[in-house]
Amino acid sequence: MKNWVKKSAFVLLSAGVVMQTTAPVSMAAGTTSAQPELSSPETKIITAAHRGASGYAPEHTLLSYEMGEKMKGDYIEVDLQMTKDGELIAMHDETVDRTTNGTGLVKDMTLEEIKKLDAGSWFNERYPQYAKPEYAGLQVPTLEEIFKKFGRGAQYYIETKSPGVYPGMEEKLLELLEKYKLTGENGCSSHVLIQSFSPESLKKVHEMNPSLPLVQLLWYDAPASISDVELEDIKQYAIGVGPNFAKIDQAYVQKVRDHHLLIHPYTINEKEEMRKALEWGVTGVFTNFPDRFNEVIQEYKSQK
Ligand code: G3P
Ligand code: CA
């Protein structure tokens, strides 16, 4: 499935690497907190159902998330945007244009307006091989609806999108996590991982709740490299990184692991690439096809 990555307002960190920011970023973060350890080489490899099982169903709909759960995704990946009236909704883009039958910026629309939109028919038209009648007319879910439906039995990998556009986004997110008792441990992992391209947004989350595990997203437009200093800076506040898979290599993965950080590349949809990622030592992936990655993990384990 095509990945419509639209990046804006990035700050250059080193050759070819960017993190999203709204102001100059000091990576020498003052934020420190107890970070969960990357336990051992046996660390569970996680499957993040990217926008749900979005290869098979319209992204960021409850049906897509449900399918991700059925396909044994460990985490439901949720991208957040915020409406004019301050409601957090699940949507990748700042506009509703691509994934609904509407047009306009989410920040200029009320939740009531967004709820009137059809968030499924576009998928049937674009991907007839996966089309289903029940996708037509699906609504854009709020984060609260997602928590109500999947509760504490699920794990969520939540991205603060465009935090500079949405003042108060982190506060609202924390409010909902607390309301639905999702800030703590879930067995040997956590109910949520919070991810962002914006270090400022992640640090804001930590100022409010230092125990929430954070993942720094990274995007490279050239073959990726990352310095020891950058990794140690990220380690001051995050437990892992999420780079775009297309630009990394085995040395990059090894370097991240050497710094005892998790590495969850995005977005890996082909089995061959999934196998390669496992060989390189990633600790999880974002995929639109969680069933495929779980098959690859099983094959990989049986060969070891
Ligand atoms: O969150 C991981 C990955 O989803 C980041 O890229 O643009 O798909 O949100 P994007
Ligand atoms: Ca995302």
mmCIF file of C-alpha atoms and ligand atoms in Angstrom:
data_model
loop_
_atom_site.group_PDB
_atom_site.id
_atom_site.type_symbol
_atom_site.label_atom_id
_atom_site.label_comp_id
_atom_site.label_asym_id
_atom_site.label_seq_id
_atom_site.Cartn_x
_atom_site.Cartn_y
_atom_site.Cartn_z
ATOM 1 C CA MET A 1 0.000 0.000 0.000
ATOM 2 C CA LYS A 2 1.298 3.431 -0.825
ATOM 3 C CA ASN A 3 2.597 5.376 2.121
ATOM 4 C CA TRP A 4 1.600 9.004 1.734
ATOM 5 C CA VAL A 5 4.267 10.480 3.932
ATOM 6 C CA LYS A 6 4.057 14.243 3.940
ATOM 7 C CA LYS A 7 6.721 15.875 6.040
ATOM 8 C CA SER A 8 6.965 19.544 6.837
ATOM 9 C CA ALA A 9 8.838 21.911 9.103
ATOM 10 C CA PHE A 10 11.836 19.740 9.751
ATOM 11 C CA VAL A 11 15.088 20.648 11.396
ATOM 12 C CA LEU A 12 18.338 19.329 10.010
ATOM 13 C CA LEU A 13 20.236 17.269 12.551
ATOM 14 C CA SER A 14 22.966 15.762 10.435
ATOM 15 C CA ALA A 15 23.385 14.951 6.789
ATOM 16 C CA GLY A 16 20.062 13.706 5.514
ATOM 17 C CA VAL A 17 18.232 13.242 8.832
ATOM 18 C CA VAL A 18 15.293 15.289 9.996
ATOM 19 C CA MET A 19 13.018 15.469 12.990
ATOM 20 C CA GLN A 20 9.894 17.578 12.904
ATOM 21 C CA THR A 21 9.930 20.679 15.006
ATOM 22 C CA THR A 22 8.215 23.984 15.430
ATOM 23 C CA ALA A 23 11.170 25.752 16.979
ATOM 24 C CA PRO A 24 14.917 25.280 17.105
ATOM 25 C CA VAL A 25 15.602 22.007 18.863
ATOM 26 C CA SER A 26 18.236 21.436 21.456
ATOM 27 C CA MET A 27 18.957 17.743 21.407
ATOM 28 C CA ALA A 28 20.962 18.109 24.603
ATOM 29 C CA ALA A 29 17.755 17.384 26.448
ATOM 30 C CA GLY A 30 17.552 18.154 30.092
ATOM 31 C CA THR A 31 14.744 15.651 30.469
ATOM 32 C CA THR A 32 15.846 12.496 32.172
ATOM 33 C CA SER A 33 13.714 9.793 33.682
ATOM 34 C CA ALA A 34 13.754 6.160 34.524
ATOM 35 C CA GLN A 35 13.693 4.370 31.192
ATOM 36 C CA PRO A 36 12.701 0.749 30.795
ATOM 37 C CA GLU A 37 15.749 -1.299 29.824
ATOM 38 C CA LEU A 38 15.978 -3.034 26.512
ATOM 39 C CA SER A 39 15.853 -6.332 28.331
ATOM 40 C CA SER A 40 17.976 -8.748 26.322
ATOM 41 C CA PRO A 41 18.527 -10.179 22.859
ATOM 42 C CA GLU A 42 15.249 -12.028 23.506
ATOM 43 C CA THR A 43 13.349 -8.740 23.618
ATOM 44 C CA LYS A 44 9.968 -9.387 22.057
ATOM 45 C CA ILE A 45 9.759 -8.240 18.471
ATOM 46 C CA ILE A 46 6.656 -6.123 18.213
ATOM 47 C CA THR A 47 4.201 -5.716 15.357
ATOM 48 C CA ALA A 48 2.610 -2.284 15.123
ATOM 49 C CA ALA A 49 -0.527 -2.435 12.976
ATOM 50 C CA HIS A 50 0.167 0.735 11.008
ATOM 51 C CA ARG A 51 -3.035 2.824 10.866
ATOM 52 C CA GLY A 52 -4.616 -0.553 11.747
ATOM 53 C CA ALA A 53 -4.391 -3.344 9.170
ATOM 54 C CA SER A 54 -4.455 -0.539 6.633
ATOM 55 C CA GLY A 55 -3.353 -2.728 3.745
ATOM 56 C CA TYR A 56 -6.726 -4.473 3.969
ATOM 57 C CA ALA A 57 -9.142 -1.841 5.274
ATOM 58 C CA PRO A 58 -9.477 1.956 5.260
ATOM 59 C CA GLU A 59 -6.781 3.380 7.510
ATOM 60 C CA HIS A 60 -7.629 4.724 10.948
ATOM 61 C CA THR A 61 -11.113 3.268 11.083
ATOM 62 C CA LEU A 62 -12.356 1.018 13.870
ATOM 63 C CA LEU A 63 -12.631 -1.828 11.332
ATOM 64 C CA SER A 64 -8.997 -1.400 10.346
ATOM 65 C CA TYR A 65 -7.933 -1.489 14.010
ATOM 66 C CA GLU A 66 -10.150 -4.511 14.656
ATOM 67 C CA MET A 67 -8.505 -6.325 11.773
ATOM 68 C CA GLY A 68 -5.077 -5.397 13.144
ATOM 69 C CA GLU A 69 -6.046 -6.971 16.469
ATOM 70 C CA LYS A 70 -7.327 -10.131 14.762
ATOM 71 C CA MET A 71 -4.030 -10.375 12.877
ATOM 72 C CA LYS A 72 -2.235 -10.264 16.222
ATOM 73 C CA GLY A 73 -0.733 -6.823 15.896
ATOM 74 C CA ASP A 74 0.788 -6.050 19.291
ATOM 75 C CA TYR A 75 -0.006 -2.350 18.974
ATOM 76 C CA ILE A 76 -2.714 -0.381 17.216
ATOM 77 C CA GLU A 77 -0.915 2.542 15.593
ATOM 78 C CA VAL A 78 -2.897 5.776 15.900
ATOM 79 C CA ASP A 79 -1.994 9.110 14.282
ATOM 80 C CA LEU A 80 -3.582 12.047 16.076
ATOM 81 C CA GLN A 81 -5.074 15.258 14.708
ATOM 82 C CA MET A 82 -7.245 17.695 16.685
ATOM 83 C CA THR A 83 -10.533 19.282 15.658
ATOM 84 C CA LYS A 84 -11.496 22.945 15.939
ATOM 85 C CA ASP A 85 -13.407 22.102 19.123
ATOM 86 C CA GLY A 86 -10.454 20.293 20.694
ATOM 87 C CA GLU A 87 -11.313 16.631 20.084
ATOM 88 C CA LEU A 88 -8.521 14.202 19.258
ATOM 89 C CA ILE A 89 -9.288 12.126 16.190
ATOM 90 C CA ALA A 90 -7.413 9.357 14.384
ATOM 91 C CA MET A 91 -6.181 10.639 11.037
ATOM 92 C CA HIS A 92 -2.830 10.733 9.299
ATOM 93 C CA ASP A 93 -3.153 13.934 7.291
ATOM 94 C CA GLU A 94 -3.858 17.470 8.462
ATOM 95 C CA THR A 95 -6.636 17.612 5.868
ATOM 96 C CA VAL A 96 -9.571 15.257 5.471
ATOM 97 C CA ASP A 97 -9.179 15.246 1.680
ATOM 98 C CA ARG A 98 -7.347 11.986 1.044
ATOM 99 C CA THR A 99 -9.163 9.651 3.439
ATOM 100 C CA THR A 100 -12.720 10.991 3.433
ATOM 101 C CA ASN A 101 -15.237 12.409 0.988
ATOM 102 C CA GLY A 102 -14.735 15.883 2.476
ATOM 103 C CA THR A 103 -12.237 18.666 2.035
ATOM 104 C CA GLY A 104 -10.496 21.013 4.425
ATOM 105 C CA LEU A 105 -8.216 21.209 7.391
ATOM 106 C CA VAL A 106 -9.060 19.192 10.487
ATOM 107 C CA LYS A 107 -8.179 22.194 12.665
ATOM 108 C CA ASP A 108 -10.905 24.236 10.953
ATOM 109 C CA MET A 109 -13.642 21.600 11.367
ATOM 110 C CA THR A 110 -15.729 20.610 14.374
ATOM 111 C CA LEU A 111 -16.063 16.995 15.416
ATOM 112 C CA GLU A 112 -19.704 17.113 14.335
ATOM 113 C CA GLU A 113 -18.607 18.101 10.818
ATOM 114 C CA ILE A 114 -15.935 15.397 10.705
ATOM 115 C CA LYS A 115 -18.385 12.756 11.896
ATOM 116 C CA LYS A 116 -20.579 13.403 8.846
ATOM 117 C CA LEU A 117 -17.769 12.331 6.502
ATOM 118 C CA ASP A 118 -17.384 8.941 4.822
ATOM 119 C CA ALA A 119 -13.948 7.587 5.725
ATOM 120 C CA GLY A 120 -14.220 4.293 3.855
ATOM 121 C CA SER A 121 -15.468 4.661 0.285
ATOM 122 C CA TRP A 122 -12.156 6.103 -0.955
ATOM 123 C CA PHE A 123 -10.493 2.812 -0.025
ATOM 124 C CA ASN A 124 -12.974 0.713 -2.012
ATOM 125 C CA GLU A 125 -12.353 2.869 -5.053
ATOM 126 C CA ARG A 126 -8.570 2.850 -4.707
ATOM 127 C CA TYR A 127 -8.125 -0.794 -3.691
ATOM 128 C CA PRO A 128 -10.898 -2.798 -5.389
ATOM 129 C CA GLN A 129 -9.051 -6.045 -4.583
ATOM 130 C CA TYR A 130 -9.667 -5.429 -0.866
ATOM 131 C CA ALA A 131 -12.975 -3.526 -1.162
ATOM 132 C CA LYS A 132 -15.893 -4.481 1.101
ATOM 133 C CA PRO A 133 -19.398 -2.999 1.152
ATOM 134 C CA GLU A 134 -19.169 -2.394 4.912
ATOM 135 C CA TYR A 135 -16.267 0.024 4.433
ATOM 136 C CA ALA A 136 -18.529 2.566 2.723
ATOM 137 C CA GLY A 137 -19.754 5.158 5.199
ATOM 138 C CA LEU A 138 -17.334 4.372 8.029
ATOM 139 C CA GLN A 139 -16.730 7.290 10.365
ATOM 140 C CA VAL A 140 -13.501 8.896 11.511
ATOM 141 C CA PRO A 141 -13.031 7.672 15.104
ATOM 142 C CA THR A 142 -12.113 9.838 18.067
ATOM 143 C CA LEU A 143 -9.303 8.669 20.324
ATOM 144 C CA GLU A 144 -11.874 8.280 23.080
ATOM 145 C CA GLU A 145 -13.998 5.973 20.921
ATOM 146 C CA ILE A 146 -10.916 3.875 20.204
ATOM 147 C CA PHE A 147 -10.110 3.553 23.910
ATOM 148 C CA LYS A 148 -13.762 2.741 24.693
ATOM 149 C CA LYS A 149 -13.869 0.015 22.064
ATOM 150 C CA PHE A 150 -10.496 -1.672 22.609
ATOM 151 C CA GLY A 151 -9.959 -0.765 26.259
ATOM 152 C CA ARG A 152 -7.099 -2.016 28.389
ATOM 153 C CA GLY A 153 -6.930 -5.295 26.502
ATOM 154 C CA ALA A 154 -5.168 -3.557 23.621
ATOM 155 C CA GLN A 155 -1.897 -1.659 23.301
ATOM 156 C CA TYR A 156 -1.628 1.622 21.453
ATOM 157 C CA TYR A 157 1.272 3.216 19.594
ATOM 158 C CA ILE A 158 0.145 6.825 19.452
ATOM 159 C CA GLU A 159 1.716 9.560 17.326
ATOM 160 C CA THR A 160 1.317 13.254 18.080
ATOM 161 C CA LYS A 161 1.051 14.612 14.537
ATOM 162 C CA SER A 162 1.792 18.255 13.765
ATOM 163 C CA PRO A 163 1.896 19.230 17.447
ATOM 164 C CA GLY A 164 2.765 22.819 16.504
ATOM 165 C CA VAL A 165 -0.599 23.120 14.739
ATOM 166 C CA TYR A 166 -2.526 21.809 17.745
ATOM 167 C CA PRO A 167 -1.690 23.517 21.047
ATOM 168 C CA GLY A 168 -2.980 21.377 23.895
ATOM 169 C CA MET A 169 -2.785 18.107 21.994
ATOM 170 C CA GLU A 170 -0.470 16.456 24.530
ATOM 171 C CA GLU A 171 -2.561 17.600 27.500
ATOM 172 C CA LYS A 172 -5.710 16.152 25.928
ATOM 173 C CA LEU A 173 -3.906 12.893 25.130
ATOM 174 C CA LEU A 174 -2.706 12.521 28.732
ATOM 175 C CA GLU A 175 -6.191 13.318 30.033
ATOM 176 C CA LEU A 176 -7.661 10.469 27.964
ATOM 177 C CA LEU A 177 -4.882 8.029 28.843
ATOM 178 C CA GLU A 178 -5.544 8.681 32.519
ATOM 179 C CA LYS A 179 -9.321 8.492 32.124
ATOM 180 C CA TYR A 180 -9.026 5.056 30.478
ATOM 181 C CA LYS A 181 -6.254 3.896 32.846
ATOM 182 C CA LEU A 182 -3.739 3.383 30.076
ATOM 183 C CA THR A 183 -0.704 5.047 31.620
ATOM 184 C CA GLY A 184 0.677 1.985 33.380
ATOM 185 C CA GLU A 185 2.115 -1.410 32.673
ATOM 186 C CA ASN A 186 0.339 -4.125 30.736
ATOM 187 C CA GLY A 187 2.036 -7.319 31.830
ATOM 188 C CA CYS A 188 5.696 -6.978 30.851
ATOM 189 C CA SER A 189 5.102 -4.067 28.470
ATOM 190 C CA SER A 190 3.117 -0.847 28.544
ATOM 191 C CA HIS A 191 -0.373 -0.039 27.353
ATOM 192 C CA VAL A 192 0.958 2.760 25.197
ATOM 193 C CA LEU A 193 4.030 3.912 23.369
ATOM 194 C CA ILE A 194 4.025 7.583 22.431
ATOM 195 C CA GLN A 195 5.807 8.448 19.179
ATOM 196 C CA SER A 196 6.503 11.696 17.412
ATOM 197 C CA PHE A 197 8.797 13.334 14.890
ATOM 198 C CA SER A 198 8.829 16.259 17.319
ATOM 199 C CA PRO A 199 11.240 15.924 20.258
ATOM 200 C CA GLU A 200 9.494 18.902 21.827
ATOM 201 C CA SER A 201 6.186 17.092 21.833
ATOM 202 C CA LEU A 202 7.732 13.975 23.359
ATOM 203 C CA LYS A 203 9.449 16.001 26.063
ATOM 204 C CA LYS A 204 6.184 17.761 26.822
ATOM 205 C CA VAL A 205 4.546 14.378 27.335
ATOM 206 C CA HIS A 206 7.357 13.448 29.714
ATOM 207 C CA GLU A 207 7.019 16.673 31.661
ATOM 208 C CA MET A 208 3.438 15.630 32.389
ATOM 209 C CA ASN A 209 4.146 11.928 32.907
ATOM 210 C CA PRO A 210 7.792 10.794 32.994
ATOM 211 C CA SER A 211 6.844 7.114 33.102
ATOM 212 C CA LEU A 212 5.313 6.987 29.621
ATOM 213 C CA PRO A 213 7.634 5.254 27.134
ATOM 214 C CA LEU A 214 8.527 7.432 24.149
ATOM 215 C CA VAL A 215 9.820 6.682 20.661
ATOM 216 C CA GLN A 216 11.571 9.307 18.531
ATOM 217 C CA LEU A 217 10.534 9.090 14.883
ATOM 218 C CA LEU A 218 13.163 9.968 12.290
ATOM 219 C CA TRP A 219 12.940 10.514 8.578
ATOM 220 C CA TYR A 220 15.849 10.365 6.156
ATOM 221 C CA ASP A 221 15.893 11.445 2.552
ATOM 222 C CA ALA A 222 19.320 9.867 1.958
ATOM 223 C CA PRO A 223 21.119 6.754 3.222
ATOM 224 C CA ALA A 224 20.784 7.037 6.989
ATOM 225 C CA SER A 225 23.491 7.468 9.553
ATOM 226 C CA ILE A 226 23.214 8.474 13.176
ATOM 227 C CA SER A 227 25.951 9.545 15.555
ATOM 228 C CA ASP A 228 26.682 8.298 19.047
ATOM 229 C CA VAL A 229 25.919 11.792 20.336
ATOM 230 C CA GLU A 230 22.511 11.877 18.628
ATOM 231 C CA LEU A 231 21.625 8.457 19.997
ATOM 232 C CA GLU A 232 22.699 9.357 23.522
ATOM 233 C CA ASP A 233 20.685 12.576 23.293
ATOM 234 C CA ILE A 234 17.591 10.676 22.203
ATOM 235 C CA LYS A 235 18.195 8.180 24.996
ATOM 236 C CA GLN A 236 17.790 10.980 27.507
ATOM 237 C CA TYR A 237 14.036 10.894 26.915
ATOM 238 C CA ALA A 238 13.111 8.000 24.603
ATOM 239 C CA ILE A 239 13.385 4.224 24.753
ATOM 240 C CA GLY A 240 13.670 3.826 20.999
ATOM 241 C CA VAL A 241 13.715 5.261 17.512
ATOM 242 C CA GLY A 242 11.468 4.801 14.496
ATOM 243 C CA PRO A 243 13.320 5.551 11.244
ATOM 244 C CA ASN A 244 12.007 5.089 7.703
ATOM 245 C CA PHE A 245 13.135 1.603 6.690
ATOM 246 C CA ALA A 246 13.931 2.523 3.106
ATOM 247 C CA LYS A 247 17.046 4.484 4.105
ATOM 248 C CA ILE A 248 18.571 2.402 6.891
ATOM 249 C CA ASP A 249 20.937 -0.566 6.789
ATOM 250 C CA GLN A 250 22.276 -3.253 9.090
ATOM 251 C CA ALA A 251 25.007 -0.997 10.505
ATOM 252 C CA TYR A 252 22.407 1.597 11.470
ATOM 253 C CA VAL A 253 20.285 -0.994 13.261
ATOM 254 C CA GLN A 254 23.315 -2.402 15.052
ATOM 255 C CA LYS A 255 24.393 1.036 16.192
ATOM 256 C CA VAL A 256 20.977 1.776 17.662
ATOM 257 C CA ARG A 257 20.962 -1.595 19.435
ATOM 258 C CA ASP A 258 24.499 -0.983 20.732
ATOM 259 C CA HIS A 259 23.078 2.074 22.474
ATOM 260 C CA HIS A 260 20.371 -0.134 24.036
ATOM 261 C CA LEU A 261 17.570 1.612 22.232
ATOM 262 C CA LEU A 262 14.624 -0.086 20.568
ATOM 263 C CA ILE A 263 14.306 0.294 16.800
ATOM 264 C CA HIS A 264 10.920 0.099 15.079
ATOM 265 C CA PRO A 265 11.298 1.051 11.401
ATOM 266 C CA TYR A 266 8.325 2.117 9.297
ATOM 267 C CA THR A 267 6.635 1.061 7.050
ATOM 268 C CA ILE A 268 7.540 -2.487 5.970
ATOM 269 C CA ASN A 269 4.951 -4.268 3.873
ATOM 270 C CA GLU A 270 6.813 -6.851 1.800
ATOM 271 C CA LYS A 271 7.907 -10.168 3.290
ATOM 272 C CA GLU A 272 11.389 -9.956 1.820
ATOM 273 C CA GLU A 273 11.958 -6.617 3.515
ATOM 274 C CA MET A 274 10.514 -7.973 6.753
ATOM 275 C CA ARG A 275 13.012 -10.852 6.700
ATOM 276 C CA LYS A 276 15.818 -8.415 6.049
ATOM 277 C CA ALA A 277 14.727 -6.246 8.973
ATOM 278 C CA LEU A 278 14.736 -9.256 11.300
ATOM 279 C CA GLU A 279 18.176 -10.305 10.101
ATOM 280 C CA TRP A 280 19.416 -6.804 10.850
ATOM 281 C CA GLY A 281 18.112 -7.016 14.416
ATOM 282 C CA VAL A 282 15.148 -4.649 14.539
ATOM 283 C CA THR A 283 13.006 -4.909 17.670
ATOM 284 C CA GLY A 284 9.718 -4.395 15.825
ATOM 285 C CA VAL A 285 8.153 -2.901 12.732
ATOM 286 C CA PHE A 286 5.249 -0.784 11.597
ATOM 287 C CA THR A 287 3.349 -2.615 8.881
ATOM 288 C CA ASN A 288 0.066 -2.264 7.016
ATOM 289 C CA PHE A 289 -0.023 -6.085 6.852
ATOM 290 C CA PRO A 290 0.400 -7.424 10.415
ATOM 291 C CA ASP A 291 -0.484 -10.974 9.319
ATOM 292 C CA ARG A 292 2.475 -11.028 6.930
ATOM 293 C CA PHE A 293 4.947 -9.869 9.551
ATOM 294 C CA ASN A 294 3.735 -12.427 12.076
ATOM 295 C CA GLU A 295 4.154 -15.162 9.450
ATOM 296 C CA VAL A 296 7.677 -13.972 8.770
ATOM 297 C CA ILE A 297 8.484 -13.941 12.504
ATOM 298 C CA GLN A 298 7.261 -17.531 12.819
ATOM 299 C CA GLU A 299 9.305 -18.648 9.799
ATOM 300 C CA TYR A 300 12.332 -16.804 11.137
ATOM 301 C CA LYS A 301 12.040 -18.393 14.593
ATOM 302 C CA SER A 302 11.614 -21.873 13.134
ATOM 303 C CA GLN A 303 14.854 -21.470 11.183
ATOM 304 C CA LYS A 304 16.876 -20.393 14.235
HETATM 305 O O1 G3P B 1 4.566 6.383 13.017
HETATM 306 C C1 G3P B 1 5.393 5.619 12.211
HETATM 307 C C2 G3P B 1 5.090 6.038 10.842
HETATM 308 O O2 G3P B 1 3.709 5.937 10.741
HETATM 309 C C3 G3P B 1 5.537 7.444 10.610
HETATM 310 O O3 G3P B 1 5.133 7.883 9.379
HETATM 311 O O4 G3P B 1 3.805 9.392 8.060
HETATM 312 O O5 G3P B 1 3.087 7.016 8.319
HETATM 313 O O6 G3P B 1 2.878 8.583 10.228
HETATM 314 P P1 G3P B 1 3.650 8.234 8.974
HETATM 315 CA CA CA B 2 2.335 7.307 12.201
#
